[in-house]
Short mmCIF file of C-alpha atoms in Angstrom, two decimals:
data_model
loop_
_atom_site.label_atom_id
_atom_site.label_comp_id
_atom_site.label_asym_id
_atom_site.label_seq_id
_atom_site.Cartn_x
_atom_site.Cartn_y
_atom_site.Cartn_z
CA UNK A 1 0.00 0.00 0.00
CA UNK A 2 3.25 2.41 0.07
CA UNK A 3 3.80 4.67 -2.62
CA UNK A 4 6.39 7.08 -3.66
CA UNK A 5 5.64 9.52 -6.00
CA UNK A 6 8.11 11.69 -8.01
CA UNK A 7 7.93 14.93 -6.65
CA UNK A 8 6.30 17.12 -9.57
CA UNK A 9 4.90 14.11 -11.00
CA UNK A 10 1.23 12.86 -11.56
CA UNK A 11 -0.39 10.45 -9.30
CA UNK A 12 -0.40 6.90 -9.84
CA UNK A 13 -2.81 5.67 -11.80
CA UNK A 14 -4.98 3.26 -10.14
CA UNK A 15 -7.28 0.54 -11.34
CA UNK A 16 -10.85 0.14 -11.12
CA UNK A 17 -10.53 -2.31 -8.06
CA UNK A 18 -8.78 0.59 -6.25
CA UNK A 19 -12.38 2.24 -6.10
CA UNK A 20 -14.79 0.89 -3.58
CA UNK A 21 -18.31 1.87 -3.05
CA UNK A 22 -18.86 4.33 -0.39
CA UNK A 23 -21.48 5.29 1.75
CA UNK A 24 -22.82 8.26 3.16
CA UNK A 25 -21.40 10.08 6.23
CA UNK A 26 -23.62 8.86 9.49
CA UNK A 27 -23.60 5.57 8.22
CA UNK A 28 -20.91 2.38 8.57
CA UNK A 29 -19.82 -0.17 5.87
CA UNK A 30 -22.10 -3.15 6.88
CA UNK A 31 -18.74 -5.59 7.25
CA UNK A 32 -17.39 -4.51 10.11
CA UNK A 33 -19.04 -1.00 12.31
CA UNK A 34 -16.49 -0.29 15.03
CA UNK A 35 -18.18 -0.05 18.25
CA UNK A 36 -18.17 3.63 18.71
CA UNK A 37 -17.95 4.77 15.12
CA UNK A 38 -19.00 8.59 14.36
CA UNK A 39 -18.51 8.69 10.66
CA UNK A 40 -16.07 11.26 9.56
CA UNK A 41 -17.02 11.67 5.84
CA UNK A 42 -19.70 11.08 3.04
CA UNK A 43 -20.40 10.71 -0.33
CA UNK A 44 -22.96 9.33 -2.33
CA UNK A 45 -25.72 7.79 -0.73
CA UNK A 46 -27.25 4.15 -1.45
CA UNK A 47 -30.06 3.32 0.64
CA UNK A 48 -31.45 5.49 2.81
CA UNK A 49 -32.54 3.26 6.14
CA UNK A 50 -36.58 2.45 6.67
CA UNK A 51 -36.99 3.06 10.44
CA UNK A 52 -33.54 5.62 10.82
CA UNK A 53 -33.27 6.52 14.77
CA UNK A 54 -32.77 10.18 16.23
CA UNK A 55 -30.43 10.41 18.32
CA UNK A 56 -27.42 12.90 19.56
CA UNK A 57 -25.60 9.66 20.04
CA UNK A 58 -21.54 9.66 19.00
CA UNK A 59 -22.30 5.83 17.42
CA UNK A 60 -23.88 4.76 13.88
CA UNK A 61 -26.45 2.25 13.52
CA UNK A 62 -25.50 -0.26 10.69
CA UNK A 63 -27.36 -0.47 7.70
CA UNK A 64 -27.53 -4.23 8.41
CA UNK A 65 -30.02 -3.00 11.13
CA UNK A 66 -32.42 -2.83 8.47
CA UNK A 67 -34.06 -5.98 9.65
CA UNK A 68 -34.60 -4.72 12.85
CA UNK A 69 -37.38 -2.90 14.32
CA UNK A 70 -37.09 0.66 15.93
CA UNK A 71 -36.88 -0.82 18.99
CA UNK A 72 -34.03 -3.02 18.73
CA UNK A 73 -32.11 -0.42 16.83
CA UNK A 74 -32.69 1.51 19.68
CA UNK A 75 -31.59 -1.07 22.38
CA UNK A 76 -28.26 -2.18 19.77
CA UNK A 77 -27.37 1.92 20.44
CA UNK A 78 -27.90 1.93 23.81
CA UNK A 79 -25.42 -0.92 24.55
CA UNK A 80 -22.89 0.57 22.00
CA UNK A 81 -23.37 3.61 24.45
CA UNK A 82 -23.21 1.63 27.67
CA UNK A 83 -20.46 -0.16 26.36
CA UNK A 84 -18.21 3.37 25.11
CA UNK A 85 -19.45 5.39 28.67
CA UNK A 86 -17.66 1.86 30.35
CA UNK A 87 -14.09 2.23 28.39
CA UNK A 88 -14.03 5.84 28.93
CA UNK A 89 -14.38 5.34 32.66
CA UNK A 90 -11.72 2.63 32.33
CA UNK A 91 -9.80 5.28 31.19
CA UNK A 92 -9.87 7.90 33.41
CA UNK A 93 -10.15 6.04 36.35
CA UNK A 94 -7.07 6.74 38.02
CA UNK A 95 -8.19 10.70 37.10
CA UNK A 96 -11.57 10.21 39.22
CA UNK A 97 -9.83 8.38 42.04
CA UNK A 98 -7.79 11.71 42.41
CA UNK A 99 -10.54 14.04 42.05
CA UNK A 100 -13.95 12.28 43.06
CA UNK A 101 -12.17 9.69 45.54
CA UNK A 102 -10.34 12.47 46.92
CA UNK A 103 -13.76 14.37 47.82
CA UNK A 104 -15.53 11.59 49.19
CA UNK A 105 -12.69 11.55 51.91
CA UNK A 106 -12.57 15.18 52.60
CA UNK A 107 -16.59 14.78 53.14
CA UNK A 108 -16.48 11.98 55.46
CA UNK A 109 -17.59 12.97 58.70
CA UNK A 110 -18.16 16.54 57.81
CA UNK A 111 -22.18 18.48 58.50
CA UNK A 112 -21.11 21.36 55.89
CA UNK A 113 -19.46 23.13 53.48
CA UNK A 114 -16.25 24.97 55.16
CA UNK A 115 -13.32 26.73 53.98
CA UNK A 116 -11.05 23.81 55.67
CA UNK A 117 -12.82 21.63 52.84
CA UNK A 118 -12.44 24.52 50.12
CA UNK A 119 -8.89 24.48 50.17
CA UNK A 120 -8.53 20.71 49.97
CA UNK A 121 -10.83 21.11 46.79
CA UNK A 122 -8.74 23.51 45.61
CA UNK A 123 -5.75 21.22 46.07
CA UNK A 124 -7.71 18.44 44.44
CA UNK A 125 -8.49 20.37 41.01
CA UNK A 126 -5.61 21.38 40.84
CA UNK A 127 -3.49 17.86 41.39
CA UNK A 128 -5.68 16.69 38.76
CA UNK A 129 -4.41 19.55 36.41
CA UNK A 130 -7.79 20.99 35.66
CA UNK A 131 -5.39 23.95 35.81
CA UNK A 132 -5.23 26.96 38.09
CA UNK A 133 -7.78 29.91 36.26
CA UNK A 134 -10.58 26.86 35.78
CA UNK A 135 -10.03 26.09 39.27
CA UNK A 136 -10.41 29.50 40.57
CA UNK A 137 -13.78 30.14 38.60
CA UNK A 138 -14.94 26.52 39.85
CA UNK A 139 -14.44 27.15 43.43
CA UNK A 140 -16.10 31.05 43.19
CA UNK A 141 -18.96 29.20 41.76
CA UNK A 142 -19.14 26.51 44.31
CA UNK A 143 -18.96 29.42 47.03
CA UNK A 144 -21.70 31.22 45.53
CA UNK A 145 -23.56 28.01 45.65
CA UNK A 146 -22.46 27.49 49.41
CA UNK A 147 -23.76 31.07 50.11
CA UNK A 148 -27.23 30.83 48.33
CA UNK A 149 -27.45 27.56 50.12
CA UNK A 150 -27.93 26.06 47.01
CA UNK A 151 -24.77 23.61 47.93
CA UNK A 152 -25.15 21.56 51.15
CA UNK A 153 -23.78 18.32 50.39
CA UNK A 154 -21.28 16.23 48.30
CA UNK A 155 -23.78 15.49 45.87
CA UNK A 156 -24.61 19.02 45.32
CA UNK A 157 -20.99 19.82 45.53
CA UNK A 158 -20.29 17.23 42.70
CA UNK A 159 -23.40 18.25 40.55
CA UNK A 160 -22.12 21.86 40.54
CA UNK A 161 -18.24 21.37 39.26
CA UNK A 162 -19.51 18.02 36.31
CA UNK A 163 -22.13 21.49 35.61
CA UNK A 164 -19.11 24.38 35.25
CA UNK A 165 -16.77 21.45 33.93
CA UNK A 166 -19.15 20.56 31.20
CA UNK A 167 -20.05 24.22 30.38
CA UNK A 168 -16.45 25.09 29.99
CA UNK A 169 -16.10 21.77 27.28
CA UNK A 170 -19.12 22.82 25.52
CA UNK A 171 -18.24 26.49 25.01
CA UNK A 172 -15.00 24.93 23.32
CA UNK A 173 -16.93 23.35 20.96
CA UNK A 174 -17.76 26.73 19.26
CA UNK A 175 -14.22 27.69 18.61
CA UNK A 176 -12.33 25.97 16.38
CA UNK A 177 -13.72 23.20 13.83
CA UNK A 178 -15.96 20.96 16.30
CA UNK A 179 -17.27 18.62 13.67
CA UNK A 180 -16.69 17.36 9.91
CA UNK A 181 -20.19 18.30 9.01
CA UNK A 182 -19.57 21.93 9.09
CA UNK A 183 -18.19 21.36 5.78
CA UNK A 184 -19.84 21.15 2.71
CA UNK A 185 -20.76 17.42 1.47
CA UNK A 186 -18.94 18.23 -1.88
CA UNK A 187 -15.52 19.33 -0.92
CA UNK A 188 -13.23 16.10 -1.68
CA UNK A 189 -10.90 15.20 -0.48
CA UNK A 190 -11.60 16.51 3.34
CA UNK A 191 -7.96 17.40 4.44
CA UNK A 192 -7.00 16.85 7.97
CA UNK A 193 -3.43 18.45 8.77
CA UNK A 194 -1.99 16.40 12.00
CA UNK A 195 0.66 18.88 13.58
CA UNK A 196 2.72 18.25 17.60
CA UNK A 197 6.30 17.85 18.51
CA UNK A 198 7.51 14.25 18.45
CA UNK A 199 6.61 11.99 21.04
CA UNK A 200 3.09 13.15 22.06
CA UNK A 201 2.11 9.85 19.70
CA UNK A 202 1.61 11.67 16.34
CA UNK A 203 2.37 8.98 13.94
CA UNK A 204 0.15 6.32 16.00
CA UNK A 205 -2.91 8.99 16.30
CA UNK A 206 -2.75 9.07 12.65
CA UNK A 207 -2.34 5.71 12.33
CA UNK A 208 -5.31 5.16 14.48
CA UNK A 209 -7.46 7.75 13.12
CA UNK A 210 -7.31 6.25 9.29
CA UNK A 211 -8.05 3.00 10.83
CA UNK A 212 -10.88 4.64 12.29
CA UNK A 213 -11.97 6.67 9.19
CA UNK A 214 -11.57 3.86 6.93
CA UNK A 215 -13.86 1.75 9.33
CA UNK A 216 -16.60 3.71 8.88
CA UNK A 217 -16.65 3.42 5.29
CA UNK A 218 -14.74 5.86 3.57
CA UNK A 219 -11.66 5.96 1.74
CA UNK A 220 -8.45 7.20 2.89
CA UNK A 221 -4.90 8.49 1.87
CA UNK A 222 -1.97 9.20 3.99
CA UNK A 223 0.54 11.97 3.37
CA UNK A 224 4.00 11.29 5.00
CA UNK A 225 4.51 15.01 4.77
CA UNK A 226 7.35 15.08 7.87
CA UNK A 227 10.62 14.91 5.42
CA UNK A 228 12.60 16.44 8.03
CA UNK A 229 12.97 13.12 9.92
CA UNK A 230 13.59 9.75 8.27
CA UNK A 231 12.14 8.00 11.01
CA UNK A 232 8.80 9.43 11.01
CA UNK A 233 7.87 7.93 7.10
CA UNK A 234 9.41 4.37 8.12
CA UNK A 235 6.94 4.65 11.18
CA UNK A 236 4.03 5.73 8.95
CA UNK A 237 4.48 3.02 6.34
CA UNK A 238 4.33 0.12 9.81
CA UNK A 239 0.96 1.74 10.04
CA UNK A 240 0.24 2.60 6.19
CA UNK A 241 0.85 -1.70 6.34
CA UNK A 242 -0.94 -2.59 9.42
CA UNK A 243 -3.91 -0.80 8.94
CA UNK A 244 -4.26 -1.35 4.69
CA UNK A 245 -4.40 2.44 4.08
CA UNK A 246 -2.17 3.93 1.34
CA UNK A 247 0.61 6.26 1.94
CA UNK A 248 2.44 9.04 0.09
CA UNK A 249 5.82 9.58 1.14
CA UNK A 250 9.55 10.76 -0.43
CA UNK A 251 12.86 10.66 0.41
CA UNK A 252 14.33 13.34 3.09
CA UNK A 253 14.68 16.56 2.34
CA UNK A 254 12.30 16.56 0.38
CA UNK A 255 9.94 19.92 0.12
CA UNK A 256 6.93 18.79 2.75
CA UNK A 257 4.62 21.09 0.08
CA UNK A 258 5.77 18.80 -2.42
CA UNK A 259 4.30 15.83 -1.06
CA UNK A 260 1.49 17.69 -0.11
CA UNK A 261 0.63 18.41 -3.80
CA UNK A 262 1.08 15.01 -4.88
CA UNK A 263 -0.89 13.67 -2.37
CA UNK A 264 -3.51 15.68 -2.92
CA UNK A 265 -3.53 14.61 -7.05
CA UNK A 266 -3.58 10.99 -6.04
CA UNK A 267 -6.15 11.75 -3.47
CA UNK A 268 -8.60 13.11 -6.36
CA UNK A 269 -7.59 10.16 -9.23
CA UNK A 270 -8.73 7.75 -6.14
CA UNK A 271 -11.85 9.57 -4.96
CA UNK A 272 -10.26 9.80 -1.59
CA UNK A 273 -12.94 11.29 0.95
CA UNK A 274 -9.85 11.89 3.32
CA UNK A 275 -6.46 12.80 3.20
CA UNK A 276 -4.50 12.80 6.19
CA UNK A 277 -1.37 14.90 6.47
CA UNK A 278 1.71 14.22 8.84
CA UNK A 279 3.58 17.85 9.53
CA UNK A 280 7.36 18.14 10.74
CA UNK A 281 7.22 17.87 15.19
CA UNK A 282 9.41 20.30 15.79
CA UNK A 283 9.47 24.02 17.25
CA UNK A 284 13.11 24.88 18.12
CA UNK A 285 12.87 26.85 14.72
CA UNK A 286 9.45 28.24 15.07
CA UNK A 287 10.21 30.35 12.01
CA UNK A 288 10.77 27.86 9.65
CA UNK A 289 7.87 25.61 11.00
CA UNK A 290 5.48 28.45 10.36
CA UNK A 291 7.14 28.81 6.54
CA UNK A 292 6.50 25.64 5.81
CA UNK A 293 3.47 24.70 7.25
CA UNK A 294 2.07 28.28 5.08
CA UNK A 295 2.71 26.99 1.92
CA UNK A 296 1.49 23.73 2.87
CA UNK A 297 -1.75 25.51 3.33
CA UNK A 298 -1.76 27.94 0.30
CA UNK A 299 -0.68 24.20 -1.52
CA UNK A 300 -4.05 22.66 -0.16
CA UNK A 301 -6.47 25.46 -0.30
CA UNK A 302 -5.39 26.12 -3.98
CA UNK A 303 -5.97 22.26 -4.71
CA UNK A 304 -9.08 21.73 -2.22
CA UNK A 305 -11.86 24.02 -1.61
CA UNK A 306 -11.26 25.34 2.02
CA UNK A 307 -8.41 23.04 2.87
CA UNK A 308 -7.27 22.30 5.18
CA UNK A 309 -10.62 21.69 6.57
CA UNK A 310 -8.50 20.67 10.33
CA UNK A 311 -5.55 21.24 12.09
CA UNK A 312 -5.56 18.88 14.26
CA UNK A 313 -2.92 19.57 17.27
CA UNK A 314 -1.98 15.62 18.98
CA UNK A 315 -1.10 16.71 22.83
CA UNK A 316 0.05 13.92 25.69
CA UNK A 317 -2.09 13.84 28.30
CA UNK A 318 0.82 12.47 30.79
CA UNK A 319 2.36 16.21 30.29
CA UNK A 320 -0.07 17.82 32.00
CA UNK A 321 0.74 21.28 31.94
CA UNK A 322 3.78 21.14 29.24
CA UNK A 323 1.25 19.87 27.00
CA UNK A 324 -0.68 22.99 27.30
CA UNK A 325 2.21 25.16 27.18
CA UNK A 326 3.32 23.26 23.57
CA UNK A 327 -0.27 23.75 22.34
CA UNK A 328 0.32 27.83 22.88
CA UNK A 329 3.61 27.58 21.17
CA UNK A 330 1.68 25.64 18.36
CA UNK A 331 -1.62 27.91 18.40
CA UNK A 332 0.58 30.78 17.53
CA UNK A 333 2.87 29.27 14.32
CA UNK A 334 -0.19 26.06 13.28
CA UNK A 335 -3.41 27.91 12.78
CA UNK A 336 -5.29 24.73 15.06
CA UNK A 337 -8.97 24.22 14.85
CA UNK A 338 -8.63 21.03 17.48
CA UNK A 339 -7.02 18.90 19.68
CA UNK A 340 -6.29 15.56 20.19
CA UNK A 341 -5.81 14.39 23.54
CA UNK A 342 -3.24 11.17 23.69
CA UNK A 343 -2.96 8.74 26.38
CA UNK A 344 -5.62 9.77 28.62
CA UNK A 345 -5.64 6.58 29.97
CA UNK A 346 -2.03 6.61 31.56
CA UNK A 347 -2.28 9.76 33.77
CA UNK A 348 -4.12 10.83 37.21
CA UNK A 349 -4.01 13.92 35.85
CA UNK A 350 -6.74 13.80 32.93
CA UNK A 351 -7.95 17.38 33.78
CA UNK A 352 -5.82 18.55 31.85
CA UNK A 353 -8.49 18.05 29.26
CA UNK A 354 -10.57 20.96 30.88
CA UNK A 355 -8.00 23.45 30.97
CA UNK A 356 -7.20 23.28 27.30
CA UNK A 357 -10.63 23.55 26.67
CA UNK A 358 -11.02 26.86 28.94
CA UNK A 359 -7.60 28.33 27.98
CA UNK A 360 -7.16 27.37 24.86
CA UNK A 361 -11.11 27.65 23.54
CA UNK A 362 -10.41 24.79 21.26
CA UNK A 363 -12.97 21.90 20.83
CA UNK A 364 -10.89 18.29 21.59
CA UNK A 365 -11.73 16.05 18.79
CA UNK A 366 -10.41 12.71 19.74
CA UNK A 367 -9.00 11.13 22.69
CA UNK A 368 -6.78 8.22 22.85
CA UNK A 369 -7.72 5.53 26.08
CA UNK A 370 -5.69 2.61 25.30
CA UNK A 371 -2.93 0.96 23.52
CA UNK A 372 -5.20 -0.70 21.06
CA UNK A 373 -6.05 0.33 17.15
CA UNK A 374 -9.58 0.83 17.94
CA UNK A 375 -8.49 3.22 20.96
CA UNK A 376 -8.94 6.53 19.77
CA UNK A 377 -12.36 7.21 20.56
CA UNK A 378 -14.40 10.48 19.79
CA UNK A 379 -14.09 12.88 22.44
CA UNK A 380 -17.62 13.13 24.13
CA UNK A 381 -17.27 16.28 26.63
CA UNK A 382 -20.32 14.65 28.74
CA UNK A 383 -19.41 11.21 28.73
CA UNK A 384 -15.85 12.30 30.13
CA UNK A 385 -17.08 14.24 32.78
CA UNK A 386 -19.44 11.95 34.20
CA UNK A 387 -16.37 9.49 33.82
CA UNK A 388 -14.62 11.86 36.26
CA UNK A 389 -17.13 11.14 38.79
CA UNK A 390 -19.59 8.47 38.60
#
């Protein structure tokens, strides 16, 4: 499935087997639905289903669910749901023990609300990195509630940060690029730029996310765009391999804008609905990182109607607050429309989720919670919080 393309040439030409059937966006191919699949892109549509179920649900119901009545379409999505809530708590389990766990103790044994228990909350936010200026605005909230009398017990206490928590998420979500369906069905291929320094888990998170993509039916191309460092095309190709998704990739050196270009040329002789792009990790020259990644951009829009349609920014969860501080440094040179959140699953510090949201007003698009291929989930701001706590 890896290709190399003469820089400046045409794209390869590609057979008629090359070209699968595709189905619409908000539906899965009927082979094989991952289990918490939110389709990513579109095109034509094929059958439309009989008995289709509303829903604000992250999941897909299969079109082999045509057989099914409304009801048991509706119980299949609720256990996809149960099922997705139950990993994400996995996940951020050692976050809630920190936070919620923590709480429970400070209550024990306690009549009310003090300013003893105040400070330990404070202490508690904050060792979960929720980050200091969320924290603040959480506990003035909480002692507004305490005042009003509104807030008497750790139930209410609880109810009142998942509330501000979830309201900070949400306002996130208009910032930025929050969905694929803000843009327009007709615009092919959808370009998603992937940009972070190396390490965060870059090259697996894109890895991961064509997996993902091509699960739900659509067909994707890879762009090893990251010429700067040999190692980062030999680690795309493992996944270009693993996962049965084609790549695009030269030798070093060669101009990242380049690649770009033929990529996007092979992604339109294919009918590629997405092309993913890998960028160069690095910010010790922010200059030159900001000169390239520009032309990469005037490359794609003048190819692609609006492209890139994301910037996707992949930050490590375990960094806590030097994760935040790379995602400035990136805002500034990158031009991000939204984050992805690596290995939640491996900190007690998963707040950290909630303060990029607040500081950074950026809507986080995916989250990684395990090692696995299928482990880059969605990033569902209530499903998270209730994680935190429940």
């Amino acid at each position: 499935m890896i290709e190399t393309v003469p820089t400046g040439a045409g794209p390869t030409p590609v057979s008629s087997e090359t070209l699968t059937t595709k189905t619409p966006r908000g539906e899965s191919r009927p082979q094989a639905p991952p289990k918490e699949a939110e389709a990513t892109r579109r095109p034509v549509t094929q059958q439309e289903p009989v008995a289709p179920v509303p829903s604000r649900s992250p999941f897909v119901t299969s079109v082999l669910g045509l057989n099914l009545s409304l009801e048991e379409l509706q119980a299949q999505e609720a256990a996809l749901e149960q099922e997705f809530s139950a990993r994400f708590r996995r996940a951020v389990a050692a976050t809630r023990e920190s936070l919620s766990g923590r709480l429970d103790t400070m209550f024990q044994g306690l009549k009310q609300i003090d300013e003893n228990l105040l400070d330990e909350l404070e202490e508690a936010l904050i060792a979960a990195d929720i980050g200091v200026a969320t924290t603040e605005h959480i506990l003035e909230t909480v002692r507004r509630g305490v005042a009003r009398k509104q807030i008497n017990d750790l139930a209410a206490l609880k109810q009142a940060i998942k509330d501000e928590l979830l309201r900070i998420l949400r306002q996130s979500e208009k910032q930025g690029v929050a969905s694929e369906t803000s843009i327009p069905e007709n615009v092919s291929p959808y370009v998603m730029m992937i940009v972070g320094v190396n390490g965060v888990g870059k090259t697996t998170t894109i890895g991961k996310l064509a997996q993902r993509i091509k699960a739900e039916g659509n067909e994707v191309l890879i762009c090893a765009a990251d010429t700067f460092r040999a190692a980062a095309s030999d680690q795309l190709a493992i996944w270009a391999e693993r996962t049965g998704v084609p790549l695009i990739q030269q030798k070093q050196g060669t101009d990242p804008a380049a690649v770009l270009f033929d990529s996007l040329k092979a992604s339109k002789a294919r009918g590629s609905d997405v092309l993913i792009v890998d960028t160069a990790g690095r910010l010790h020259n922010k200059s030159h990182l900001m000169a390239e990644l520009e032309k990469m951009k005037r490359v794609a829009a003048r190819e692609v109607e609006g492209a890139p349609h994301e910037t996707l920014l992949v930050v490590d969860a375990v960094t806590g607050q030097n994760g935040l501080e790379q995602a400035r440094q990136f805002l500034k040179v990158a031009g991000v429309t939204g984050i992805v959140l690596t290995k939640l699953d491996g900190t007690a510090k998963g707040g950290i989720a909630v303060a990029i949201a607040n500081e950074l007003s950026l809507p986080i698009r995916y989250a990684g919670i395990g090692e696995k291929v299928d482990d880059l989930v969605v990033f569902d701001p209530e499903v998270y919080v209730n994680g935190l706590f429940d």
